[in-house]
Coordinates of N, CA and C in Angstrom, one line a residue:
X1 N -21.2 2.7 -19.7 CA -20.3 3.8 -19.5 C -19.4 3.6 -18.2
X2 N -17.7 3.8 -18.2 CA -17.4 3.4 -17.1 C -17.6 4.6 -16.2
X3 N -17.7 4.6 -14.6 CA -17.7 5.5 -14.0 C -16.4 6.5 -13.5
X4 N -16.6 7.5 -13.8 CA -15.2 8.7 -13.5 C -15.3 9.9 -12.3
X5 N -14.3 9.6 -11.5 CA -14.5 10.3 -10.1 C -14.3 11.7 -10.9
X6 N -15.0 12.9 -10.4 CA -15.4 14.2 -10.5 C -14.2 15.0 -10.8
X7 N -13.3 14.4 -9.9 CA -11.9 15.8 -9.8 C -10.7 14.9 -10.7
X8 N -9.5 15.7 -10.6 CA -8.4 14.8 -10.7 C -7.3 15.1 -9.4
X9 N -8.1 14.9 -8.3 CA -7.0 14.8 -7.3 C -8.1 14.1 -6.6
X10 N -7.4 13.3 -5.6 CA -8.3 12.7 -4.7 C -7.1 12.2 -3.6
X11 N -7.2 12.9 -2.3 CA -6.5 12.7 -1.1 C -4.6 12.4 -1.5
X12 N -4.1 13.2 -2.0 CA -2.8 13.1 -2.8 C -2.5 12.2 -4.1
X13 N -3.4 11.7 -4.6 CA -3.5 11.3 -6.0 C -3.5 12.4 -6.6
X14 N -3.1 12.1 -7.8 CA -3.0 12.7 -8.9 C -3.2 12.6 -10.0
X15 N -4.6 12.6 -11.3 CA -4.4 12.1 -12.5 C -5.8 12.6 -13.1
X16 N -5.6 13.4 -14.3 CA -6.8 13.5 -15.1 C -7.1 12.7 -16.0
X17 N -6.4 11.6 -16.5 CA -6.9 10.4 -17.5 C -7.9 9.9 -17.0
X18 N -8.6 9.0 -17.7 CA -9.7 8.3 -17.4 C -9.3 7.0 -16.6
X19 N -8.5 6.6 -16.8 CA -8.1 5.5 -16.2 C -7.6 5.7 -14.9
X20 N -7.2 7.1 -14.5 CA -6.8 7.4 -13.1 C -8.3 7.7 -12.2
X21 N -9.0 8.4 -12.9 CA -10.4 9.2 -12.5 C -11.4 7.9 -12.6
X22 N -11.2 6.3 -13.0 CA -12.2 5.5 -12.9 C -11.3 4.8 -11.8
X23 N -10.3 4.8 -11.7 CA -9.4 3.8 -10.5 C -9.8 4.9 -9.3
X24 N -9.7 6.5 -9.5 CA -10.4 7.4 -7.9 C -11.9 6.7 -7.9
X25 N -12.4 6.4 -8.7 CA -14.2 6.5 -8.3 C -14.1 4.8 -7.7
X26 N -13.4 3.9 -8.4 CA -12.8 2.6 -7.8 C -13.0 2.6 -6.2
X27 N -11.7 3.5 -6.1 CA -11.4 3.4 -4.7 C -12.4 3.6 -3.9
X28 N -13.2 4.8 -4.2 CA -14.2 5.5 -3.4 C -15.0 4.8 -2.9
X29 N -15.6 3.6 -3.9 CA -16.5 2.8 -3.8 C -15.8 2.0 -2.8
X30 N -14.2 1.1 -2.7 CA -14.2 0.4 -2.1 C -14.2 0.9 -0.7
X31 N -13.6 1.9 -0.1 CA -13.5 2.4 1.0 C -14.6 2.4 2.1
X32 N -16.0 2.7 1.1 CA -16.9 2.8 2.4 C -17.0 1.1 2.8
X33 N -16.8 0.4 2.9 CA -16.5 -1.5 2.9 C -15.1 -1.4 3.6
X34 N -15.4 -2.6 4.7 CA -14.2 -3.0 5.7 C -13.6 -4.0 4.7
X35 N -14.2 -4.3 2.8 CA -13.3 -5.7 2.4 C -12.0 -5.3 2.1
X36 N -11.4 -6.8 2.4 CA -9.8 -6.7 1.9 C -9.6 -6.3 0.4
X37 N -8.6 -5.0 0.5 CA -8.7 -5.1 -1.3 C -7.1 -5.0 -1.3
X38 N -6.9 -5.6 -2.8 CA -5.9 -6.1 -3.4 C -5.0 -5.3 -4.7
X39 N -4.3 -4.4 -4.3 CA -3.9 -3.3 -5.3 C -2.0 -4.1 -5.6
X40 N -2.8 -4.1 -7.5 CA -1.6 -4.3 -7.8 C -1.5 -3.6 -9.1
X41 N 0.3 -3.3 -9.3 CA 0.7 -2.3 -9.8 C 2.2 -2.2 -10.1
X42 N 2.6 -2.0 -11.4 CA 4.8 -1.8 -11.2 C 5.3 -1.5 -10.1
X43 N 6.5 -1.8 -9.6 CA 7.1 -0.3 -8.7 C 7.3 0.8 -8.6
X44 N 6.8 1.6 -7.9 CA 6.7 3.4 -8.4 C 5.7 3.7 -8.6
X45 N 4.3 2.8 -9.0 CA 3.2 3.2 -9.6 C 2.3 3.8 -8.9
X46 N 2.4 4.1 -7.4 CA 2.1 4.5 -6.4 C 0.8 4.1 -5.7
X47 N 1.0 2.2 -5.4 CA 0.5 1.8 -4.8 C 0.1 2.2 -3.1
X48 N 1.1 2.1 -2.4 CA 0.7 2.9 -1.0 C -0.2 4.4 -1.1
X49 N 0.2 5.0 -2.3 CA -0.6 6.5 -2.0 C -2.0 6.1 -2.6
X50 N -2.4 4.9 -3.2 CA -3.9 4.3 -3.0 C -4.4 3.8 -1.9
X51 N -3.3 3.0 -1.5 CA -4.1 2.2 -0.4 C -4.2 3.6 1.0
X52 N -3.4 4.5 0.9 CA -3.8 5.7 1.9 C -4.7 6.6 1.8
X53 N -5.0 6.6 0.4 CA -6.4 7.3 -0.6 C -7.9 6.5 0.3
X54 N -7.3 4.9 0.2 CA -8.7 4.1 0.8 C -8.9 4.3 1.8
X55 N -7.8 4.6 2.7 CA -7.8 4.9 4.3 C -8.1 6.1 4.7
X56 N -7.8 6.8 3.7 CA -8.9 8.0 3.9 C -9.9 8.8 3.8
X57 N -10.4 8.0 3.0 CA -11.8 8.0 2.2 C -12.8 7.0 3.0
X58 N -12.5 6.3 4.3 CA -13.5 5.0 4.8 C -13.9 5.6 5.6
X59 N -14.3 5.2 6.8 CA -14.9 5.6 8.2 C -14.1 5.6 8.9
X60 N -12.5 4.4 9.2 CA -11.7 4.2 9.4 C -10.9 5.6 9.5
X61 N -11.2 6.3 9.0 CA -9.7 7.9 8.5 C -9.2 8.4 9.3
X62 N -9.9 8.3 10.9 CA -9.5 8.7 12.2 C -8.7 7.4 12.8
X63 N -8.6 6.5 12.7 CA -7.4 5.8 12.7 C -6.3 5.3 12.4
X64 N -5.3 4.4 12.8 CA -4.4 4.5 12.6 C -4.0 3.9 11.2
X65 N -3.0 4.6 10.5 CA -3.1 3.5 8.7 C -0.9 3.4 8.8
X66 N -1.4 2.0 9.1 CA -0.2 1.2 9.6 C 0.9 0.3 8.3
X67 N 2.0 0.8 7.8 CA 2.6 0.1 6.7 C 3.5 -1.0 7.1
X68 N 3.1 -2.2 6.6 CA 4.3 -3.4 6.6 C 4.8 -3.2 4.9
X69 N 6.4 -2.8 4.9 CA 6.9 -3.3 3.7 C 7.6 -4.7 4.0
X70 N 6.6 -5.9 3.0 CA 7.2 -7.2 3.2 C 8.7 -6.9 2.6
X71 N 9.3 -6.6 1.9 CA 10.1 -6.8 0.6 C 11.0 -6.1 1.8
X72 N 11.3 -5.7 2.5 CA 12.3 -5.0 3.3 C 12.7 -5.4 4.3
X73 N 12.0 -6.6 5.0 CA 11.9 -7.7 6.1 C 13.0 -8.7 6.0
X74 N 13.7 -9.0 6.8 CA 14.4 -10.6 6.9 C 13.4 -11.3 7.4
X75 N 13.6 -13.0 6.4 CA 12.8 -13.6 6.0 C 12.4 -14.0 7.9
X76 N 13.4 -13.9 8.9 CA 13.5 -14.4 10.3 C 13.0 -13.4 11.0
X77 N 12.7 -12.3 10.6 CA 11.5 -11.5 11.4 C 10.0 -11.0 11.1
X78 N 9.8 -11.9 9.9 CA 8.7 -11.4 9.6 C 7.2 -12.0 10.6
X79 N 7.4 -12.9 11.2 CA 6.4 -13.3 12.4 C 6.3 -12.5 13.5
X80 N 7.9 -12.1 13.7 CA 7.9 -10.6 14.8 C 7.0 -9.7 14.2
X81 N 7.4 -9.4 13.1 CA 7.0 -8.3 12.8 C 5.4 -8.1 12.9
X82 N 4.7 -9.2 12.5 CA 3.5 -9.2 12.0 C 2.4 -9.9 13.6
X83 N 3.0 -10.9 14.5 CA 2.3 -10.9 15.6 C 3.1 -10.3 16.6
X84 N 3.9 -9.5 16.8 CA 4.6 -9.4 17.9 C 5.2 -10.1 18.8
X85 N 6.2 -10.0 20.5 CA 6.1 -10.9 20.7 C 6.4 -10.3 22.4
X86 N 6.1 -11.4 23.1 CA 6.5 -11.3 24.8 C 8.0 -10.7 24.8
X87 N 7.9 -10.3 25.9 CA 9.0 -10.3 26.6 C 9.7 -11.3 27.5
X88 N 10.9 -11.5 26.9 CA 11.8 -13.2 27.0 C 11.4 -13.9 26.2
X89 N 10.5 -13.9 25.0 CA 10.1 -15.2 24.0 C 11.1 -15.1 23.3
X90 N 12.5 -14.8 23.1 CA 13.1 -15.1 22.5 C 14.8 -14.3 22.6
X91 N 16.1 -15.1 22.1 CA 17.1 -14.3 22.8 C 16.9 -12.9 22.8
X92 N 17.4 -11.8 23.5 CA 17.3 -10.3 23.2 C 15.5 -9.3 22.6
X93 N 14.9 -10.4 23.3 CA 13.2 -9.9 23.7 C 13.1 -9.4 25.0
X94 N 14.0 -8.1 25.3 CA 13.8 -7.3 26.3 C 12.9 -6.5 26.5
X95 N 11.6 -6.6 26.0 CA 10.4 -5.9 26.3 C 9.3 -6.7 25.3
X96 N 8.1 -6.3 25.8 CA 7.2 -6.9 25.1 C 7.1 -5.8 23.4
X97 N 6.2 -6.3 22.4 CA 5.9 -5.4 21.1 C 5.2 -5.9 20.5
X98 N 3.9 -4.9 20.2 CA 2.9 -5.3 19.0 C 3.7 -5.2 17.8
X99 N 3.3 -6.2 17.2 CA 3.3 -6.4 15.8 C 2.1 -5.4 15.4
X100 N 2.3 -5.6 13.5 CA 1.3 -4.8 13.2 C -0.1 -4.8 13.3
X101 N -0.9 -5.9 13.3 CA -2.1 -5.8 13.8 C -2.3 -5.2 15.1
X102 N -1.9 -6.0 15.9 CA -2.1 -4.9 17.0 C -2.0 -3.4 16.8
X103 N -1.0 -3.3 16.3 CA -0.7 -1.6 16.1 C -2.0 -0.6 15.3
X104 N -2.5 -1.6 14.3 CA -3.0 -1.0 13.2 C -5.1 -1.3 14.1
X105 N -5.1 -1.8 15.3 CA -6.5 -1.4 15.9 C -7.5 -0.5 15.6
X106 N -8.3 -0.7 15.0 CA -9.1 0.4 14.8 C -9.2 1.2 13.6
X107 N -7.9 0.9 12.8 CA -7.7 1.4 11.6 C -7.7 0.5 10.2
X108 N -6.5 0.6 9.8 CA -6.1 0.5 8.2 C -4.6 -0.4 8.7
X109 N -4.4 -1.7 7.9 CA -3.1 -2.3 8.0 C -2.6 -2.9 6.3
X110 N -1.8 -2.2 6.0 CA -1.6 -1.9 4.6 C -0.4 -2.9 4.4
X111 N -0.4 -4.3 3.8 CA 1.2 -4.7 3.2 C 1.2 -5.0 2.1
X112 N 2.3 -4.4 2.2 CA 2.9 -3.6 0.6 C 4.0 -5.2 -0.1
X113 N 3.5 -4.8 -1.3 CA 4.8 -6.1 -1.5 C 4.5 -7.9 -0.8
X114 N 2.8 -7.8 -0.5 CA 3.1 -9.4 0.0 C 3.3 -10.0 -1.1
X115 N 3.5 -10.1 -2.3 CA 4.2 -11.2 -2.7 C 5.5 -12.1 -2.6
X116 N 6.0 -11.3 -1.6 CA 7.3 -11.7 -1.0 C 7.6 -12.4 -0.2
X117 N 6.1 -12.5 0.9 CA 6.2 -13.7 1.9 C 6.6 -14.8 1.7
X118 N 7.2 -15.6 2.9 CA 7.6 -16.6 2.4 C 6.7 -17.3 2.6
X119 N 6.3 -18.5 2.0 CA 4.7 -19.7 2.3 C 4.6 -20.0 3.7
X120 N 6.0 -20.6 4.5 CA 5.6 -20.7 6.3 C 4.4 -19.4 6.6
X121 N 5.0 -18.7 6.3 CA 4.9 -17.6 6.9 C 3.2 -16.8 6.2
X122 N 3.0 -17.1 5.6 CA 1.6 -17.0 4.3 C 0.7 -17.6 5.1
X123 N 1.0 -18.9 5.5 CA 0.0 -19.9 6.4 C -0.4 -19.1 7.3
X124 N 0.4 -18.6 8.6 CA 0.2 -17.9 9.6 C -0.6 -16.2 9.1
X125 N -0.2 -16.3 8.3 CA -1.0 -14.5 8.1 C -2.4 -14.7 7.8
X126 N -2.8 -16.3 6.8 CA -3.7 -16.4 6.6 C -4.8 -16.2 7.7
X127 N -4.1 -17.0 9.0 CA -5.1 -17.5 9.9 C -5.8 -15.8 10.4
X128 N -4.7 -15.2 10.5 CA -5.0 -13.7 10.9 C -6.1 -12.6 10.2
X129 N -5.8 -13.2 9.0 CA -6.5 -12.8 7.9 C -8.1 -12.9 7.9
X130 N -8.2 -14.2 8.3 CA -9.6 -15.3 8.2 C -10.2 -14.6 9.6
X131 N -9.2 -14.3 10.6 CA -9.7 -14.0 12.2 C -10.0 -12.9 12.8
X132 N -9.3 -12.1 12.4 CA -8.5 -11.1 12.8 C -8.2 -11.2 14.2
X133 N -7.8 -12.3 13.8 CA -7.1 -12.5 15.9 C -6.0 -13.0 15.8
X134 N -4.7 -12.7 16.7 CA -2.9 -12.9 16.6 C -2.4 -12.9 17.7
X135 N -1.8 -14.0 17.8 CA -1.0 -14.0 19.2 C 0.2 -13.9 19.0
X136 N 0.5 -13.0 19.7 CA 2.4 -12.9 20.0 C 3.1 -14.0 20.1
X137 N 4.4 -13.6 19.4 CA 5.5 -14.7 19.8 C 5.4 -15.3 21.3
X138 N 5.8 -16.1 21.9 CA 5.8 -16.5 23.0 C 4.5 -16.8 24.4
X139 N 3.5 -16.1 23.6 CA 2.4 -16.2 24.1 C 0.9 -17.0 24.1
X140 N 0.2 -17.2 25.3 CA -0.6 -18.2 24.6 C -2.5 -17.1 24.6
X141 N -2.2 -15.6 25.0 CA -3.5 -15.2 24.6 C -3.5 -15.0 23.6
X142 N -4.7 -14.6 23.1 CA -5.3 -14.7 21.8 C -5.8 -13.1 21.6
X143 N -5.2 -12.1 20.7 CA -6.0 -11.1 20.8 C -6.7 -10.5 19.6
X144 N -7.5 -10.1 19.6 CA -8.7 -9.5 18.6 C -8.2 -8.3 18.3
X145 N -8.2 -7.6 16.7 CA -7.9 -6.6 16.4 C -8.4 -6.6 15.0
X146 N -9.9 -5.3 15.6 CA -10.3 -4.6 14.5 C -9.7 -4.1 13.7
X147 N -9.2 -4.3 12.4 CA -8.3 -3.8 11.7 C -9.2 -4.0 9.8
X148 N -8.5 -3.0 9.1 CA -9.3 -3.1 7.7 C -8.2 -3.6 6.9
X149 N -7.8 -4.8 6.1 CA -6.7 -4.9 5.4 C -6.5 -4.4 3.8
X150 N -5.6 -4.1 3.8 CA -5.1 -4.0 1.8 C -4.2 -4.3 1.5
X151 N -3.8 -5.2 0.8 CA -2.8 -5.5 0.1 C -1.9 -5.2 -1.2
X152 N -1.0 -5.2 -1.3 CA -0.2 -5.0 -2.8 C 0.7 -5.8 -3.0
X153 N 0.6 -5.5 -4.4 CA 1.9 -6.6 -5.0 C 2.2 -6.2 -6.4
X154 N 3.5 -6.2 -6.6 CA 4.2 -5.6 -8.3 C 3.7 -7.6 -9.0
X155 N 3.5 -8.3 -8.0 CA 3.6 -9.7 -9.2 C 1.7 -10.0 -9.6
X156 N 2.0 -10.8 -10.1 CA 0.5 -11.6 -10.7 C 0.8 -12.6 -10.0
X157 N -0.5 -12.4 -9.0 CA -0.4 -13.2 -7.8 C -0.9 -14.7 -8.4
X158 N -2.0 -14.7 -9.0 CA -2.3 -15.7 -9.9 C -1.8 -16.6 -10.5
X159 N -0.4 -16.2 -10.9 CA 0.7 -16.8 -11.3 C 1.4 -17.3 -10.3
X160 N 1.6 -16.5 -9.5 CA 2.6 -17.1 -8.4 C 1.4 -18.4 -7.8
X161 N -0.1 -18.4 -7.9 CA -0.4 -19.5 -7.0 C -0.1 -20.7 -8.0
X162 N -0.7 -20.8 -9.2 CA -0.3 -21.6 -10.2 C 1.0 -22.2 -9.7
X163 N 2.4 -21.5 -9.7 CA 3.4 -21.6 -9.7 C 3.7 -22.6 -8.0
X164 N 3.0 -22.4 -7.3 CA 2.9 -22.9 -5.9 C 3.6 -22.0 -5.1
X165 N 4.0 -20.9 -5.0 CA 4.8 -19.9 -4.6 C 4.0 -19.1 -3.7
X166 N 2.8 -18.7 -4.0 CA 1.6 -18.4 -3.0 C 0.5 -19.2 -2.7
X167 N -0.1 -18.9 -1.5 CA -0.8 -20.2 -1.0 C -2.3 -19.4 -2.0
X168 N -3.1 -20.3 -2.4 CA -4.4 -20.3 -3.0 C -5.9 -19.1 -2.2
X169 N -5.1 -20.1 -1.2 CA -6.4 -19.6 -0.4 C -6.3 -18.0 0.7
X170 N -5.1 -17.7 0.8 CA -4.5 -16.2 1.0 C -4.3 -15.7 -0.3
X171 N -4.4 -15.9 -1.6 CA -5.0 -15.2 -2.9 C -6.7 -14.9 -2.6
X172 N -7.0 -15.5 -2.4 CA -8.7 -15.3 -2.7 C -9.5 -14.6 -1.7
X173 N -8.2 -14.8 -0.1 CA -8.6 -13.7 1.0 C -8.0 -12.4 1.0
X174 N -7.2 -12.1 0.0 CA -6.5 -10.4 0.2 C -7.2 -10.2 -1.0
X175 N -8.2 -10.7 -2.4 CA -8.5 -10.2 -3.3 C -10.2 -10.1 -3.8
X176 N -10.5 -10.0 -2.3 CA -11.8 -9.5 -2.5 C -12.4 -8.1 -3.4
X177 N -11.7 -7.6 -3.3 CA -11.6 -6.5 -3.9 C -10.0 -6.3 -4.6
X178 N -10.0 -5.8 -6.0 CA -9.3 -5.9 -6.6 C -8.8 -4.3 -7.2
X179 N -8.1 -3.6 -7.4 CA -7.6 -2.1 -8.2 C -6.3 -2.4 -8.6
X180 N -6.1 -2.3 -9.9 CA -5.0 -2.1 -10.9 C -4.5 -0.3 -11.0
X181 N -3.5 -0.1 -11.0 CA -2.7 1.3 -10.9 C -2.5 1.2 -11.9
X182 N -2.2 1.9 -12.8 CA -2.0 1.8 -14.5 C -0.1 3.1 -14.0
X183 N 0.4 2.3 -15.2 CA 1.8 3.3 -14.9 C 1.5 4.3 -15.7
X184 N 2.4 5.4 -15.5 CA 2.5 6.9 -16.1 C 2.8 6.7 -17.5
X185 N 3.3 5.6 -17.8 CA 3.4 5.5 -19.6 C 2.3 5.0 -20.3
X186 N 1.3 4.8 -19.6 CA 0.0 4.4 -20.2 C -1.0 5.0 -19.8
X187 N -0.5 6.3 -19.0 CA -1.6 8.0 -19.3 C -0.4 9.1 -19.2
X188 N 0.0 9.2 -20.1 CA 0.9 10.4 -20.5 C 0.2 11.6 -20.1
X189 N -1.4 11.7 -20.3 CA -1.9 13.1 -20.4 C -1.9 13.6 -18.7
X190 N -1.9 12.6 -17.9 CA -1.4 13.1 -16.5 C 0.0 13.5 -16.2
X191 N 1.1 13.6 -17.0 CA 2.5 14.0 -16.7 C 2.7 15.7 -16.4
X192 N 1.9 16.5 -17.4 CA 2.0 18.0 -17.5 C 1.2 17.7 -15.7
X193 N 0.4 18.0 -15.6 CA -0.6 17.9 -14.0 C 0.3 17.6 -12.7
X194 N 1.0 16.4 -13.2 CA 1.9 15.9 -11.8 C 3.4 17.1 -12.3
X195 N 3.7 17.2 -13.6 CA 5.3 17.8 -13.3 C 4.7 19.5 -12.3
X196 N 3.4 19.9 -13.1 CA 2.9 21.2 -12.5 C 2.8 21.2 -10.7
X197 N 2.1 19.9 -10.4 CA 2.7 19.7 -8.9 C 3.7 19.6 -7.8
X198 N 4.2 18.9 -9.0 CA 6.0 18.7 -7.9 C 6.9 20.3 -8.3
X199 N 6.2 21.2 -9.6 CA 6.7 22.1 -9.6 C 6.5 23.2 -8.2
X200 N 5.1 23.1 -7.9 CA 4.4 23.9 -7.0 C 4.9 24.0 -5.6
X201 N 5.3 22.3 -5.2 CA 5.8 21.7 -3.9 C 7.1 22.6 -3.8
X202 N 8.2 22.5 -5.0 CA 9.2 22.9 -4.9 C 9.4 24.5 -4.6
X203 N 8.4 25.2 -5.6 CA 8.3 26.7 -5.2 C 8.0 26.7 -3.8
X204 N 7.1 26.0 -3.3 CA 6.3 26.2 -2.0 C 7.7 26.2 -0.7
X205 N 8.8 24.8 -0.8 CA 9.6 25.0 -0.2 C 10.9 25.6 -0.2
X206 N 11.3 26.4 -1.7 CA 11.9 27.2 -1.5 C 12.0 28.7 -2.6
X207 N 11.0 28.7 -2.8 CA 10.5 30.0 -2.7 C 10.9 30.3 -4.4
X208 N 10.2 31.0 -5.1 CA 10.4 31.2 -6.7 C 12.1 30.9 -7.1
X209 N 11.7 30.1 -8.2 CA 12.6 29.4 -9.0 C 13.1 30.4 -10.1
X210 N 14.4 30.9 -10.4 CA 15.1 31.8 -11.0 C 15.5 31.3 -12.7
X211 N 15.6 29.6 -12.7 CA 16.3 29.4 -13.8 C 16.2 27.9 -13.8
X212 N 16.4 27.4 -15.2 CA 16.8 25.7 -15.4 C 18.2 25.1 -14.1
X213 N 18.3 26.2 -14.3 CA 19.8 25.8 -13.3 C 19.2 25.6 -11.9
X214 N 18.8 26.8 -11.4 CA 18.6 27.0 -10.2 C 17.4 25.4 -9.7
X215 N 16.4 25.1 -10.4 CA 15.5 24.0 -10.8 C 16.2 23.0 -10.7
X216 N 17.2 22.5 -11.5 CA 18.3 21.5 -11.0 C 18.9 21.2 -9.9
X217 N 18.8 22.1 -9.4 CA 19.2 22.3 -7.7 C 18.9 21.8 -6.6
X218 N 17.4 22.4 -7.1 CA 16.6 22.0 -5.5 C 16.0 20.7 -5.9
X219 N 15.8 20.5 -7.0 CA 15.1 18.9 -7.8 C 15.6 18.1 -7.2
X220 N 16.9 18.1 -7.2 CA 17.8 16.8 -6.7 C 17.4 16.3 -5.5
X221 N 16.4 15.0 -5.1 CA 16.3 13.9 -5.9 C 14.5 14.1 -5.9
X222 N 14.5 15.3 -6.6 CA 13.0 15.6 -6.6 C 12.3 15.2 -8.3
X223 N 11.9 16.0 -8.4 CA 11.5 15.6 -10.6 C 12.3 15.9 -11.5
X224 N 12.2 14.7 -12.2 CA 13.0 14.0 -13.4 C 12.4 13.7 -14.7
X225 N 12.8 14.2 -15.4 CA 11.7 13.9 -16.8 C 12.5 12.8 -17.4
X226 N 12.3 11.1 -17.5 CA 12.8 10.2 -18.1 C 13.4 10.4 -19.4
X227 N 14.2 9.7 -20.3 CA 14.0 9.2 -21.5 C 12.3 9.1 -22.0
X228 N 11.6 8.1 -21.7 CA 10.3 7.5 -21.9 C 9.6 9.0 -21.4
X229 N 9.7 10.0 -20.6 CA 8.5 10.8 -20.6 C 8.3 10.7 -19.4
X230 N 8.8 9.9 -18.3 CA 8.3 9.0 -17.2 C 8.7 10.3 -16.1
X231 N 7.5 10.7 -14.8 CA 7.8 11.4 -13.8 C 9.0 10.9 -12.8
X232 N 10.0 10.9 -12.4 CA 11.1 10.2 -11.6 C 11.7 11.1 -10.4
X233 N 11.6 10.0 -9.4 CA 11.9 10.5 -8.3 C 11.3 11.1 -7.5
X234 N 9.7 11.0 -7.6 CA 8.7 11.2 -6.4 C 8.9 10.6 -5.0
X235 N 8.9 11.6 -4.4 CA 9.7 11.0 -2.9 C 8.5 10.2 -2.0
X236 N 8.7 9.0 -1.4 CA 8.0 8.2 -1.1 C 8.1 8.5 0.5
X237 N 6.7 8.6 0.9 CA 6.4 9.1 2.4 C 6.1 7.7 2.9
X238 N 6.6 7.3 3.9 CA 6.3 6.3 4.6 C 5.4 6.9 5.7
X239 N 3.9 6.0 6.0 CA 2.9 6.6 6.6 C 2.3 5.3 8.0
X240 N 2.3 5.5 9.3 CA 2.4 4.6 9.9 C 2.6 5.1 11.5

């Protein structure tokens, strides 16, 4: 029998299907575990509000839960981004800055979309990965940072290693743990549940709703009932 978390909400999730309620008991399980887990899913499927589900649910919760979106990065700062760097390591390095491991100490360091990295740059994350130790741009200490990783990705990473596109051995270290998000067209019976919530949010911020019209109003760019059935235009909280 597969196992099914008790409620259908679990730390801003949302879903009474089975498939949502065995991905909450999923998570639950992975959380109490510092392993790297590997959530993949379409876009929109609401990968980040799992991996902040995991960060909530660990020991970790009083820490910091720190987002890199790869997919949003120039390909020329993603080393900044991710080890930081001195000050003067480079033109217009007027102060020193943690990258995200540093930042994410103690906590949760969430990147979203690594299938986007570029391979240079895959090599060096690995090492961080394997370590959890990162030295800044321009620097020669070495620093240690307790950090819990999770990863996502809309691709089949699998494919991309096949493909040579991702390195082998940073597949098999972000996918110790594994969660699949299933989209909203493959549990329809969670759509009434979620429109009833974004209904709630919207009363909640402005106050009883008079009409289809009036609903159209404040929705914009809040819930959308697709063609397909599909919930659209859940607003994405960046957490960090």
């Amino acid at each position: 029998q597969v196992p099914l978390w008790h409620d259908s909400r679990l730390h801003g999730l949302i879903g009474g299907s089975a498939a949502m309620r065995h991905l909450f008991d999923m998570l639950n399980r992975f959380a109490q575990s510092d392993a790297t887990v590997l959530i993949q899913g379409e876009t929109g499927a609401g990968k980040e509000g799992v991996a902040d589900a995991i960060h909530q649910c660990s020991p970790r919760r009083d820490g910091p839960f720190v987002v890199l979106d790869c997919s949003a990065i120039p390909e020329q700062l993603f080393e900044d981004q991710i080890f930081g760097h001195e000050q003067g390591a480079f033109t217009g390095a007027g102060r020193a800055t943690v990258g995200v491991f540093e930042a994410a100490h103690g906590g949760t360091l969430f990147l979203d979309e690594i299938g986007e990295l570029p391979l240079d740059v895959q090599s060096k994350l690995l090492r961080a990965v394997e370590t959890r130790k990162v030295r800044r741009i321009g620097s020669t200490k070495v620093i240690a940072s307790d950090v819990r990783i999770i990863a996502a990705t809309n691709r089949d990473l699998a494919t991309e290693v096949n493909r040579g596109t991702f390195r082998s051995d940073l597949f098999y270290r972000l996918s110790v743990a594994k969660l699949a998000v299933p989209a909203l067209r493959e549990r329809r019976e969670d759509i009434p549940l979620l429109v009833e919530h974004f209904l709630r949010q919207l009363v909640a911020t402005h106050g009883a709703l008079d009409g289809v019209a009036q609903l159209a109003d404040v929705a914009r760019p809040g819930v959308a009932l697709g063609a397909r059935g599909e919930v659209l235009g859940q607003p994405r909280v960046a957490v960090g």
